Backbone as a chain_set.jsonl record, in Angstrom:
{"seq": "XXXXXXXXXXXXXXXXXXXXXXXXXXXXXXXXXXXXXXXXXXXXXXXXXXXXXXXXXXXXXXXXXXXXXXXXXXXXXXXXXXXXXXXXXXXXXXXXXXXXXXXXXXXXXXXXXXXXXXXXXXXXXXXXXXXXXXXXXXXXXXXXXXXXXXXXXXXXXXXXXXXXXXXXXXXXXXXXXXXXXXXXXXXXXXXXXXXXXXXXX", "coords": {"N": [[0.821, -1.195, 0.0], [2.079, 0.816, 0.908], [3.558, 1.583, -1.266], [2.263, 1.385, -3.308], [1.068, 4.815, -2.678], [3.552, 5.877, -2.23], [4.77, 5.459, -5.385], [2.075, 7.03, -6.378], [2.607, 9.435, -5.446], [4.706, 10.274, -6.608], [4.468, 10.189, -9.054], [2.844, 12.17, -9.463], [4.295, 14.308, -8.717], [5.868, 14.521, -10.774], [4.315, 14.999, -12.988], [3.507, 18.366, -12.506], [5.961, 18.594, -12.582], [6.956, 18.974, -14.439], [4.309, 20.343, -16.004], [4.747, 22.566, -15.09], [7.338, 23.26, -16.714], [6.507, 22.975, -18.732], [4.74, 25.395, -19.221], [6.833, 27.117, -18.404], [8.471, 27.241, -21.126], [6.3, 28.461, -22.838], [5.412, 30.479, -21.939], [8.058, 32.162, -21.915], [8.924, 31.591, -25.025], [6.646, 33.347, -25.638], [7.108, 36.035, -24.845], [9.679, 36.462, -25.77], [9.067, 36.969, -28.409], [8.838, 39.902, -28.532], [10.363, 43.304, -28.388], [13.055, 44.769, -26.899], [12.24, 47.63, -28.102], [9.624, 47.477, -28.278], [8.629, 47.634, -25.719], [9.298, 49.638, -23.985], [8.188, 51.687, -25.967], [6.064, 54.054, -25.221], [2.678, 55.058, -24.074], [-0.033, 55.154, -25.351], [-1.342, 58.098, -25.998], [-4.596, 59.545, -25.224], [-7.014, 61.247, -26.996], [-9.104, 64.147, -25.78], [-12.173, 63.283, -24.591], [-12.9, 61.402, -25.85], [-12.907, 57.818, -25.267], [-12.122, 55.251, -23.589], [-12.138, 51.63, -23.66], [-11.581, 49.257, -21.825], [-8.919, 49.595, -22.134], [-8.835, 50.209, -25.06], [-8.768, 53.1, -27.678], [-11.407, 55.003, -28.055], [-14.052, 56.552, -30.322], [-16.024, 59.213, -29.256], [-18.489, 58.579, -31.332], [-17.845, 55.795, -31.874], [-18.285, 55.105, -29.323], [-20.851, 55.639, -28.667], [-22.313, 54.382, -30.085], [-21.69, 51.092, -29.361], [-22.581, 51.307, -27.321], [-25.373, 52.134, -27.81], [-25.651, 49.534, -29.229], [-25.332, 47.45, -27.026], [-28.089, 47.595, -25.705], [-28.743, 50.228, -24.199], [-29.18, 53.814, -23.342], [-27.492, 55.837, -25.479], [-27.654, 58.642, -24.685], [-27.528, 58.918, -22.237], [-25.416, 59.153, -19.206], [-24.318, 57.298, -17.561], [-24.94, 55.063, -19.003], [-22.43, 54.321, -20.899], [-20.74, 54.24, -18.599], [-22.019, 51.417, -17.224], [-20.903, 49.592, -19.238], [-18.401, 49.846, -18.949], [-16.906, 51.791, -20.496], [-14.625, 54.288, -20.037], [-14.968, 57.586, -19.751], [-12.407, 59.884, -21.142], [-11.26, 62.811, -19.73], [-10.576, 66.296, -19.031], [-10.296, 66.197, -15.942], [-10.216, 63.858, -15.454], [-7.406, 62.667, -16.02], [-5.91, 64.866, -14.938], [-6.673, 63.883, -12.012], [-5.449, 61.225, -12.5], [-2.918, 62.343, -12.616], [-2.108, 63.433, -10.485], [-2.694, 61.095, -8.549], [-0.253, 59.719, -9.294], [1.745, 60.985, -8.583], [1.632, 61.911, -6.348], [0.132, 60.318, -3.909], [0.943, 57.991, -1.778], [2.223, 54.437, -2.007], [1.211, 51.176, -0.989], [1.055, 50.099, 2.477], [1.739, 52.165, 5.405], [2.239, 50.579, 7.666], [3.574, 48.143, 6.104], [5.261, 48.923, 4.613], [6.575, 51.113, 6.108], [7.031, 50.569, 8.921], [7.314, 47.287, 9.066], [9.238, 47.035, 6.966], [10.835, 49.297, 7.39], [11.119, 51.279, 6.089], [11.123, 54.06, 5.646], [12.631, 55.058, 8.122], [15.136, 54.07, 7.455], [15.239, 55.541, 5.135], [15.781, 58.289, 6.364], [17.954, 58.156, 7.273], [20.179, 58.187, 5.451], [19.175, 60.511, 4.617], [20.825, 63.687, 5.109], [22.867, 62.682, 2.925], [21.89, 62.705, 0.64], [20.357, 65.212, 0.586], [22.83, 66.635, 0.39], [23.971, 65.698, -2.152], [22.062, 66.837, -3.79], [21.91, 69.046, -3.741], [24.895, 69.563, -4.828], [24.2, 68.851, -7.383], [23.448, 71.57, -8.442], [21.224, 72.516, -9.592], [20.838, 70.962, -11.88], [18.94, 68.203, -13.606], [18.921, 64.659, -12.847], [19.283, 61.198, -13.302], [20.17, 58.923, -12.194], [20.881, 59.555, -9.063], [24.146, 60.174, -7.448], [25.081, 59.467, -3.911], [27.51, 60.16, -1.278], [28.605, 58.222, 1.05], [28.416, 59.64, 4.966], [28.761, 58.33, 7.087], [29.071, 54.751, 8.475], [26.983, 52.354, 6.638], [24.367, 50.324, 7.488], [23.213, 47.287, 5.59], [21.022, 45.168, 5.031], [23.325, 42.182, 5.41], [25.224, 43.671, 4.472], [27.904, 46.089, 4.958], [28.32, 49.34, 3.792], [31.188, 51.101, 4.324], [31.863, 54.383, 5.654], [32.452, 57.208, 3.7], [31.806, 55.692, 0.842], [30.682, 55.539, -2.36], [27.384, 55.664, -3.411], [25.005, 54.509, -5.758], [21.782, 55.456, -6.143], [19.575, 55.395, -8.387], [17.33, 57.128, -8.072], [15.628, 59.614, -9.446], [15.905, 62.847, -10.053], [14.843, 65.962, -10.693], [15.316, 69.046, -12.959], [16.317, 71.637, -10.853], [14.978, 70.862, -8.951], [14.445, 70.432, -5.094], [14.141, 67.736, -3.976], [14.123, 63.953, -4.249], [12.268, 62.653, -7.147], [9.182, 61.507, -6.463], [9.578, 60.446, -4.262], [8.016, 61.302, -0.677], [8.817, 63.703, 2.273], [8.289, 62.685, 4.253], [9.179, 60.491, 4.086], [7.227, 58.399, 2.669], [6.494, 56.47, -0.586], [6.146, 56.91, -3.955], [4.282, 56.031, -6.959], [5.566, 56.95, -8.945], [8.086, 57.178, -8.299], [9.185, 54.755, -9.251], [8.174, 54.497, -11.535], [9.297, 56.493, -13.482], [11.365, 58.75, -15.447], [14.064, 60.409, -15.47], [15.133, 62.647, -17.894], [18.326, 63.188, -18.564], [19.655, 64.902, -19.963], [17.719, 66.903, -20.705], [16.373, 67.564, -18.49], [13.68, 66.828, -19.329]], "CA": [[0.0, 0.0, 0.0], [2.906, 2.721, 0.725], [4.5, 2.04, -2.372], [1.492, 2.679, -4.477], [0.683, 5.932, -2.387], [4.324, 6.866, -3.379], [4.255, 5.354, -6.449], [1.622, 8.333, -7.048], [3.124, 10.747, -5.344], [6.261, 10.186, -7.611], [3.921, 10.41, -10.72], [2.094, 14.072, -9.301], [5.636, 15.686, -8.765], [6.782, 14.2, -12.336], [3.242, 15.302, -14.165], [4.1, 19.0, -11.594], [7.107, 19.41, -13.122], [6.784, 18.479, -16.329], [3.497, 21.478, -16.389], [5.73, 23.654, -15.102], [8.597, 23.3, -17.288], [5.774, 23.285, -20.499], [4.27, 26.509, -18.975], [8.04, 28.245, -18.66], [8.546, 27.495, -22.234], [5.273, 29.007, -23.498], [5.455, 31.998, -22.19], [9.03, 32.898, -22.574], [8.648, 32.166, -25.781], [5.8, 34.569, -26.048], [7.928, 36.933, -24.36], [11.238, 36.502, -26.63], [8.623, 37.803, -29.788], [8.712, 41.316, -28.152], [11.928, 43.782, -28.477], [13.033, 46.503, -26.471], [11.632, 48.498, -28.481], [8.204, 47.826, -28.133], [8.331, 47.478, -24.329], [10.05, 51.05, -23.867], [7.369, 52.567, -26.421], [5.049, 55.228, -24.704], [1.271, 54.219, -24.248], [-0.789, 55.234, -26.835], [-2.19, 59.222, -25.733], [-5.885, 59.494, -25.476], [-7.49, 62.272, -26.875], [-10.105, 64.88, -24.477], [-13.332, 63.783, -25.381], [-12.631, 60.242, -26.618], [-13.115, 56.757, -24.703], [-10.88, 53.862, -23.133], [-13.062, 50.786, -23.166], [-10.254, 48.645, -21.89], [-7.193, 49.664, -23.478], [-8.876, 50.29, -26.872], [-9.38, 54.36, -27.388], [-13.03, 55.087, -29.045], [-14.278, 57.876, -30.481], [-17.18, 59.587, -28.855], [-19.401, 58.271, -31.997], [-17.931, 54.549, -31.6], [-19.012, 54.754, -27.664], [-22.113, 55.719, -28.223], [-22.728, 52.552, -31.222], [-21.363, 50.46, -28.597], [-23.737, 51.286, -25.683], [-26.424, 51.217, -28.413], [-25.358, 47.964, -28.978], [-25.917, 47.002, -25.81], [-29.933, 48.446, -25.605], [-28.867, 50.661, -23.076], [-29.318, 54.686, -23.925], [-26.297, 56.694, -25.858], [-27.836, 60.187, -24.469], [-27.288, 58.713, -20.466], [-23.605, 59.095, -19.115], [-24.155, 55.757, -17.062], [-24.951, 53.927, -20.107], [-21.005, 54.52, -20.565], [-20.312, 53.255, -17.765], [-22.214, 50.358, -17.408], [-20.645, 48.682, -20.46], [-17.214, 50.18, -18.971], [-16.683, 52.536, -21.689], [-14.831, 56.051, -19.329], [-14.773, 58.876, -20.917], [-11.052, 60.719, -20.843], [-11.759, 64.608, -19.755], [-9.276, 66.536, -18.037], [-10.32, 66.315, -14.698], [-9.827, 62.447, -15.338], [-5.918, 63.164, -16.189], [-5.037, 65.162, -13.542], [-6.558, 62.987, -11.157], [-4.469, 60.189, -12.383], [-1.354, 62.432, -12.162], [-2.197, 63.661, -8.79], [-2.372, 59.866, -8.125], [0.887, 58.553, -9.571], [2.732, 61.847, -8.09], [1.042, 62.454, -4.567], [-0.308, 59.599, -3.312], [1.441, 56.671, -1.369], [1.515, 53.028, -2.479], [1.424, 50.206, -0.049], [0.473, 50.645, 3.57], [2.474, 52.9, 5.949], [2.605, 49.674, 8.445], [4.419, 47.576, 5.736], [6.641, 49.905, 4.029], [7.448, 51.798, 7.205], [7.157, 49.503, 10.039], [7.992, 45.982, 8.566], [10.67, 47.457, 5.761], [11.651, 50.036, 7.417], [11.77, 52.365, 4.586], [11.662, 55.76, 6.372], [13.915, 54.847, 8.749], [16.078, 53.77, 6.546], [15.861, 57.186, 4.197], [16.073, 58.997, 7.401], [19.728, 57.851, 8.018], [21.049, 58.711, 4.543], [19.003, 61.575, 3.833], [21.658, 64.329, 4.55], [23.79, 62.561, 2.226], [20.872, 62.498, -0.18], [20.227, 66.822, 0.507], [23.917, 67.178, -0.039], [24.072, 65.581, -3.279], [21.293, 67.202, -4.382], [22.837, 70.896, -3.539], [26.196, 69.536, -5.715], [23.984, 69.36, -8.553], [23.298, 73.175, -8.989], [19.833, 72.792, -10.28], [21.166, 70.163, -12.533], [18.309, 66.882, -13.513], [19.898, 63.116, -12.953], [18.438, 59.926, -13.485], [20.764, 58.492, -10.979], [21.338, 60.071, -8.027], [25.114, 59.72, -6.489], [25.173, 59.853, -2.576], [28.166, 59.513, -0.613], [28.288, 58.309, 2.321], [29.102, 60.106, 5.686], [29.274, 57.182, 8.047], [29.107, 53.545, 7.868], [26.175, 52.438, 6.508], [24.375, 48.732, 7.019], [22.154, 47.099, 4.26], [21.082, 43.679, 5.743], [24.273, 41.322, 5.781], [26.609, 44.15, 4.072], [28.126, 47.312, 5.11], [29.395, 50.072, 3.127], [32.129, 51.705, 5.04], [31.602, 55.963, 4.874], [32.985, 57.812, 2.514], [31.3, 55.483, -0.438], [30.138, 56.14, -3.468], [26.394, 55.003, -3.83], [24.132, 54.867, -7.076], [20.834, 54.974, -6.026], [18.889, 55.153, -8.987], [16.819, 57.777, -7.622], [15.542, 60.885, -10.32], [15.859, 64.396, -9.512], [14.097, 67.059, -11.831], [15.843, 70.27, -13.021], [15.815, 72.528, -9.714], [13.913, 70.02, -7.63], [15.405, 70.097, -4.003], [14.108, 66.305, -3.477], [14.174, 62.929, -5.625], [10.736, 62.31, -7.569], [8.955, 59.615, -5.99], [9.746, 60.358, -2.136], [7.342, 62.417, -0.104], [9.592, 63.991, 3.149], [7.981, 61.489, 5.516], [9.681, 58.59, 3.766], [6.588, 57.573, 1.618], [6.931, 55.995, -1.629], [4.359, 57.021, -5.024], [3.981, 55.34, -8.077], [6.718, 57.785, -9.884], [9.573, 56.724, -7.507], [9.758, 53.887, -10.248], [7.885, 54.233, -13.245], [9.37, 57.701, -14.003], [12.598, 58.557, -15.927], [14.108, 61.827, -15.813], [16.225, 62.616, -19.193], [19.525, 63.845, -17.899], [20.443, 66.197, -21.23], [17.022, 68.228, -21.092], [15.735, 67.472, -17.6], [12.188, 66.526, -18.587]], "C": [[0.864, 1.256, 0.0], [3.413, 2.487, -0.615], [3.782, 2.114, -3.27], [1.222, 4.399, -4.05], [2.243, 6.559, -2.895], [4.689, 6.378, -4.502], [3.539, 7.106, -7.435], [1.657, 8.913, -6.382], [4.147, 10.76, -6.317], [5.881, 10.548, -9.028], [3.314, 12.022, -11.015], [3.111, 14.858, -8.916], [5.881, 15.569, -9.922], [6.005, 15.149, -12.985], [3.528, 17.024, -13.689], [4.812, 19.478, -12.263], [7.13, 20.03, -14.229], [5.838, 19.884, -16.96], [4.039, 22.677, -16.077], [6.779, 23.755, -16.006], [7.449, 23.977, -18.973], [5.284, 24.744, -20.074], [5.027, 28.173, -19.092], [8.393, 28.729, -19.878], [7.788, 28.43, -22.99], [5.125, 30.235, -23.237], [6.596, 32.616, -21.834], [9.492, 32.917, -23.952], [7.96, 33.199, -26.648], [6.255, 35.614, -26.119], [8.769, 37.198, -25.332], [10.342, 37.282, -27.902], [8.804, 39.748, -29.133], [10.045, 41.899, -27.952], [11.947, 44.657, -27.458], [12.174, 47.462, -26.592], [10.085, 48.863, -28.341], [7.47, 47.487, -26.528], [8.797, 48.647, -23.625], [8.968, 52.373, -25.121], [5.97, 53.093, -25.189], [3.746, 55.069, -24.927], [0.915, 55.29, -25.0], [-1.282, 56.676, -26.084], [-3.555, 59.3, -26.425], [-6.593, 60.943, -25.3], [-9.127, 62.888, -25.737], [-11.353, 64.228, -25.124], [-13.562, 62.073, -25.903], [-12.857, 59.2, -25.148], [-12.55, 55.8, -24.306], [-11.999, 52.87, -22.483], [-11.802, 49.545, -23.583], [-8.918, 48.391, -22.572], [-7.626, 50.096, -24.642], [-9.552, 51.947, -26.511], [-10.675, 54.435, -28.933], [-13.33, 56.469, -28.999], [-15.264, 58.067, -30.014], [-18.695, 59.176, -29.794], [-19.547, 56.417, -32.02], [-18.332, 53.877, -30.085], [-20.003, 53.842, -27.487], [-22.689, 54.548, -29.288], [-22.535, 51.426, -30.04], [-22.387, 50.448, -27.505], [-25.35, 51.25, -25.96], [-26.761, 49.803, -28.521], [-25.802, 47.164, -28.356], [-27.735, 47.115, -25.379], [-29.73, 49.309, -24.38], [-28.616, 52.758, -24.289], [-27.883, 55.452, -24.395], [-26.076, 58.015, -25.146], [-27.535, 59.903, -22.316], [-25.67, 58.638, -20.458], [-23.432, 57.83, -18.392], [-24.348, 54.615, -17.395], [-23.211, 53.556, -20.46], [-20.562, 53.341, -19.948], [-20.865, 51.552, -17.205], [-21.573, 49.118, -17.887], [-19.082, 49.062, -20.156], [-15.986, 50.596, -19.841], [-16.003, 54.132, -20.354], [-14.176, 56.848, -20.315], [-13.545, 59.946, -20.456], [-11.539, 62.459, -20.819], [-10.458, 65.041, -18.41], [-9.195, 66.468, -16.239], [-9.931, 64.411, -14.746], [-8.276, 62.765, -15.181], [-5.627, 63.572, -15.211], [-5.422, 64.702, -12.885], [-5.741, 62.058, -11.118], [-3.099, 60.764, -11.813], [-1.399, 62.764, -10.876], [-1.887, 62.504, -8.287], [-1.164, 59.621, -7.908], [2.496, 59.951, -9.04], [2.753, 61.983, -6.463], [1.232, 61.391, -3.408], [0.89, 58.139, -2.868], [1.116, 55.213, -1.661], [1.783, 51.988, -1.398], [0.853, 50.964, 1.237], [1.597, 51.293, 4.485], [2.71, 51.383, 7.199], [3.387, 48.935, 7.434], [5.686, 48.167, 5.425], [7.606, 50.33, 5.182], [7.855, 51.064, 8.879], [8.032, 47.933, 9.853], [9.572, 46.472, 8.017], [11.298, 48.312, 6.898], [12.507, 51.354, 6.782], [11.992, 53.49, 5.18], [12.489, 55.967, 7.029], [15.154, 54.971, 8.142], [16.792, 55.181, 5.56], [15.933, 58.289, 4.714], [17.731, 58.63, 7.564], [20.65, 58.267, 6.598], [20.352, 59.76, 4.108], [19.703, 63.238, 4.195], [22.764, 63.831, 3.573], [22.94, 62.965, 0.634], [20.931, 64.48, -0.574], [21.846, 66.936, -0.439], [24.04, 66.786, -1.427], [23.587, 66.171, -4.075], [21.81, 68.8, -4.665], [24.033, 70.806, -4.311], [25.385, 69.24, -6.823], [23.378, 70.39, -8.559], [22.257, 73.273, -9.661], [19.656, 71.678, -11.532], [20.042, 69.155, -12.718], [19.681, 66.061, -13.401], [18.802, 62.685, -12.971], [18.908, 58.883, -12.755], [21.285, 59.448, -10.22], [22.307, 59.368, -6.865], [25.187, 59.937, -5.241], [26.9, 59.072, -2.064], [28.454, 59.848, 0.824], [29.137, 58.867, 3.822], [29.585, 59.351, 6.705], [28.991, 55.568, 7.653], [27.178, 53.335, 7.888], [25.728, 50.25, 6.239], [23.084, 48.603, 6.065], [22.151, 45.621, 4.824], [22.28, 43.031, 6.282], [25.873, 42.431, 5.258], [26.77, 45.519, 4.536], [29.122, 48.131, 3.929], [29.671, 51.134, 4.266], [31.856, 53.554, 4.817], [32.476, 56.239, 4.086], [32.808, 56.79, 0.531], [30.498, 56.066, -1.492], [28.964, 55.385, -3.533], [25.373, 55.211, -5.267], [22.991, 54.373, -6.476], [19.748, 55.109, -6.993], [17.614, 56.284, -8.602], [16.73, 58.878, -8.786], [15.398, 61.87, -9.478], [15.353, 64.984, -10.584], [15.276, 68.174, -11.814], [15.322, 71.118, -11.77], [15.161, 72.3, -9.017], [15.096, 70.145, -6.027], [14.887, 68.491, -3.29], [13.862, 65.054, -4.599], [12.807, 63.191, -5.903], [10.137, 60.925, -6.936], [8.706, 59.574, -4.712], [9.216, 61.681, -1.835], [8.793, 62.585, 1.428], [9.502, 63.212, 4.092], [8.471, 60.088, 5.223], [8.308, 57.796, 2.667], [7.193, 57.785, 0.126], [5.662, 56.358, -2.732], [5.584, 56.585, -6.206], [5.58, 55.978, -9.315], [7.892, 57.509, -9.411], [10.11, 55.234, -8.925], [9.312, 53.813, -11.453], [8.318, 55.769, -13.956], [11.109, 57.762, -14.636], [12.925, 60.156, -16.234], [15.531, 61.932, -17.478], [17.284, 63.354, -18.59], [19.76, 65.184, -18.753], [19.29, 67.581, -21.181], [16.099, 68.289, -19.364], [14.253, 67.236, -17.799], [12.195, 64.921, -18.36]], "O": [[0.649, 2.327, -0.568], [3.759, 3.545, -1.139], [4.168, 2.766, -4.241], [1.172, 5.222, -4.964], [2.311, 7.472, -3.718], [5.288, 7.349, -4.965], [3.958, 7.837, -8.333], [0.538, 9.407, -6.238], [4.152, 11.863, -6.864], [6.595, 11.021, -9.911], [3.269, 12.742, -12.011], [2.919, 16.063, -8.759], [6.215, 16.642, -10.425], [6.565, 16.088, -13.55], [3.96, 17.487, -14.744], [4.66, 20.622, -12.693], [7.266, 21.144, -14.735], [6.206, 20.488, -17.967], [3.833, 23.713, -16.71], [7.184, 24.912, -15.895], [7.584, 24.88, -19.798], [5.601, 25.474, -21.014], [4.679, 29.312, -19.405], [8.62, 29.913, -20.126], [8.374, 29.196, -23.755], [4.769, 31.072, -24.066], [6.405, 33.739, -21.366], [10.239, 33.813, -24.343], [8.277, 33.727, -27.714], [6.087, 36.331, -27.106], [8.622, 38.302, -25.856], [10.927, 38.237, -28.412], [8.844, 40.627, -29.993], [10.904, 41.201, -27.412], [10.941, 45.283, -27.123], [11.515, 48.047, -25.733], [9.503, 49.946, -28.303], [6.306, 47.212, -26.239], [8.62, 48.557, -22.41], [9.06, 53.6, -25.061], [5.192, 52.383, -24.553], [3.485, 54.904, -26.119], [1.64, 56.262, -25.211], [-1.906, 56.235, -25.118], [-3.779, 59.195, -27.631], [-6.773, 61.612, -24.283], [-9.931, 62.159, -25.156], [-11.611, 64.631, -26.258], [-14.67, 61.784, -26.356], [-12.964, 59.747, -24.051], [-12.445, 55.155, -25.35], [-12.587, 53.0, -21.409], [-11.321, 49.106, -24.628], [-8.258, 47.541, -23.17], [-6.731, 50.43, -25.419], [-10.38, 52.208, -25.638], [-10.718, 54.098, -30.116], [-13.073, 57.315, -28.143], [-15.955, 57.056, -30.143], [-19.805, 59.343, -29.288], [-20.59, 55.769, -32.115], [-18.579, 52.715, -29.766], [-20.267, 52.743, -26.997], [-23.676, 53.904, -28.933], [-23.584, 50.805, -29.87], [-22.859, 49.442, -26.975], [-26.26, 50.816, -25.254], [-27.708, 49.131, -28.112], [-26.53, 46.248, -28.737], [-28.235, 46.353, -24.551], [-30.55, 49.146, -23.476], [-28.137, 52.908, -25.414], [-27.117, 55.64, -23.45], [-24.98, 58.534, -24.94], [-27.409, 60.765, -21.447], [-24.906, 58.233, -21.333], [-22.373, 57.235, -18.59], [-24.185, 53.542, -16.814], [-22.843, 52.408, -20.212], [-20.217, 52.207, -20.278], [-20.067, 50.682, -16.856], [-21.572, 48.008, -17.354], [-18.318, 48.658, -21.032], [-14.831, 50.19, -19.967], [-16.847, 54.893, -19.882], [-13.322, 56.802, -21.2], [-13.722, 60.734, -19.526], [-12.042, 63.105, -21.738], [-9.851, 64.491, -17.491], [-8.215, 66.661, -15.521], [-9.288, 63.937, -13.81], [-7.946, 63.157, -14.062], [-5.056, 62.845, -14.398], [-4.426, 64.601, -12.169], [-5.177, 61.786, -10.058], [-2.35, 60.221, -11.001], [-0.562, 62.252, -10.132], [-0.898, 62.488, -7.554], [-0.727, 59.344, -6.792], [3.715, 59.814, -9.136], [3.678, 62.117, -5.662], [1.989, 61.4, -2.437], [1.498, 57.479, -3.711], [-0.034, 54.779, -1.591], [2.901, 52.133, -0.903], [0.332, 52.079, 1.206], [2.669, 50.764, 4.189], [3.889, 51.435, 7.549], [4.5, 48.988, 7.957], [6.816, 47.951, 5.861], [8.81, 50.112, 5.315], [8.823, 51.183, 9.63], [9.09, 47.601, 10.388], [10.675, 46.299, 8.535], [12.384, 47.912, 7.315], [13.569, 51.973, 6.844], [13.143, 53.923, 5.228], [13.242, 56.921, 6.833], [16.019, 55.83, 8.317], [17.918, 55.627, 5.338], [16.105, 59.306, 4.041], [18.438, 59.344, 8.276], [21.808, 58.652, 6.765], [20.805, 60.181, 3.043], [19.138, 64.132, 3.566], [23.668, 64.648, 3.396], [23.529, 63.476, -0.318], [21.373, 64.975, -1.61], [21.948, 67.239, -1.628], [24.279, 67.788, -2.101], [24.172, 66.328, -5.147], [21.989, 69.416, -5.715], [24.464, 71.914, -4.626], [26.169, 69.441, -7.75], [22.21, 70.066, -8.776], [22.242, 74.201, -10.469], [18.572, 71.513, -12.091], [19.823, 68.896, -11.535], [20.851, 66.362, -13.638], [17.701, 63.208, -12.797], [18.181, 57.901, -12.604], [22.147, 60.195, -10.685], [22.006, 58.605, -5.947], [25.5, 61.126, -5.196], [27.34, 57.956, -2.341], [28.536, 60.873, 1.501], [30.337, 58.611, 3.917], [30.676, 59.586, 7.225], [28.703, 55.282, 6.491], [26.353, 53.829, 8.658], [26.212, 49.367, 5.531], [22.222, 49.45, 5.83], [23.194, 44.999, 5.029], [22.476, 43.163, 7.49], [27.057, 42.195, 5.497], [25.745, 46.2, 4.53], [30.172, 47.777, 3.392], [28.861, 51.796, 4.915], [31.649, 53.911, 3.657], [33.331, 55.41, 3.775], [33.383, 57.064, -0.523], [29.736, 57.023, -1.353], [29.239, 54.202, -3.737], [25.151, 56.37, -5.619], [22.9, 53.175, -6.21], [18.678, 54.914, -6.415], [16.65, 55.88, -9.253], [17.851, 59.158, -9.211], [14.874, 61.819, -8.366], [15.484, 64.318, -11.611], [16.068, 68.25, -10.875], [14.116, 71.309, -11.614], [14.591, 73.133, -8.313], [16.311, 69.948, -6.04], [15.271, 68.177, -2.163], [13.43, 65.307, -5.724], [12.128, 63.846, -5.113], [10.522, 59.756, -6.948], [7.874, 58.894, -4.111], [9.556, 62.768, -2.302], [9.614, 61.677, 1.557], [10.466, 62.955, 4.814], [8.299, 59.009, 5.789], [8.515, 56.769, 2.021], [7.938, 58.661, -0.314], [4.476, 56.155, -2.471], [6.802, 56.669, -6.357], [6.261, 55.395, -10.158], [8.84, 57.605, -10.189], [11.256, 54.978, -9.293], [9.867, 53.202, -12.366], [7.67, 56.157, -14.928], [11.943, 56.92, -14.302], [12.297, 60.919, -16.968], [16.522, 61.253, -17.744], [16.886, 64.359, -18.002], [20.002, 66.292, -18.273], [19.561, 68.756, -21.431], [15.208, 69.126, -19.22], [13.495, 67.348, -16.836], [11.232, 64.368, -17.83]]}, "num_chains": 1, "name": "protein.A"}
């Protein structure tokens, strides 16, 4: 009796693997069709006035066919939405950027409690000011800090006086990185943003 039960256990790690291994293939080959190039292209800009019914932009006349479509009314704005058709208007926009500039991601108990993040950018952030004051109004897209005392990072220390690359953007004439509010929180731009070094936007 045990050596059929492992028997088939021996056969549901094999079959296990085996769907894992076919699963890795399939979609890194999917993956490998896509270049650089078209993973570094800039999402598609959606004009004022126009429609994003999941990813696809519609014109205010293909909406309203669409929500016909449906039997629900063209002349109602919650026919729209219903069928999860929103309509791009500028107060949409700057809400998002308010979002992905302002607002904090994760919870202030993980980030800052668990991680440790504020803490953490509390102990190098005069090295952080000072760097920022040696570029002269200057953008980066990495921001060099070096350090004034020893500094630990889990299992490694860098000794003071290092040179760090933290990957951190600065704007032309910003006095703080993009990304980090003063309290140590973290928004959405701390990583999906890229400052151009040559023209600062």
């Amino acid at each position: 009796m045990r050596v059929r039960q492992g028997a088939s256990l021996f056969a549901l790690i094999g079959m296990a693997s085996g769907l894992a291994v076919f699963a890795s293939t399939c979609l890194t080959q999917t993956q490998a069709g896509l270049s650089s190039e078209d993973l570094l292209r800039p999402a598609p800009t959606q004009p004022i006035g126009s429609y994003d019914y999941f990813g696809t932009v519609l014109s205010p006349q293909q909406a309203a066919e669409l929500v016909s479509s449906r039997g629900l009314d063209p002349s109602d704005p919650v026919s729209y939405q219903r069928v999860g058709a929103v309509q791009i208007t500028p107060q949409l926009l700057a809400s998002g950027e308010n979002i992905f500039f302002n607002h904090k991601i994760g919870d202030t108990f993980g980030l800052q409690r668990v991680f440790g993040f504020g803490a953490g950018f509390a102990r190098i952030l005069p090295e952080v000011r000072e760097a920022i004051d040696d570029l002269n109004g200057q953008p980066t897209s990495d921001l060099h800090i070096r350090l004034r005392k020893d500094l630990t990072v889990g299992s490694r220390v860098y000794p003071a006086g290092s040179m760090l690359d933290t990957g951190l953007d600065v704007a032309r004439g910003a006095s703080f990185p993009i990304g980090l509010n003063r309290n140590g929180n973290l928004t959405c731009a701390v990583c999906h943003i890229a400052i151009n070094p040559t023209d600062g936007r």
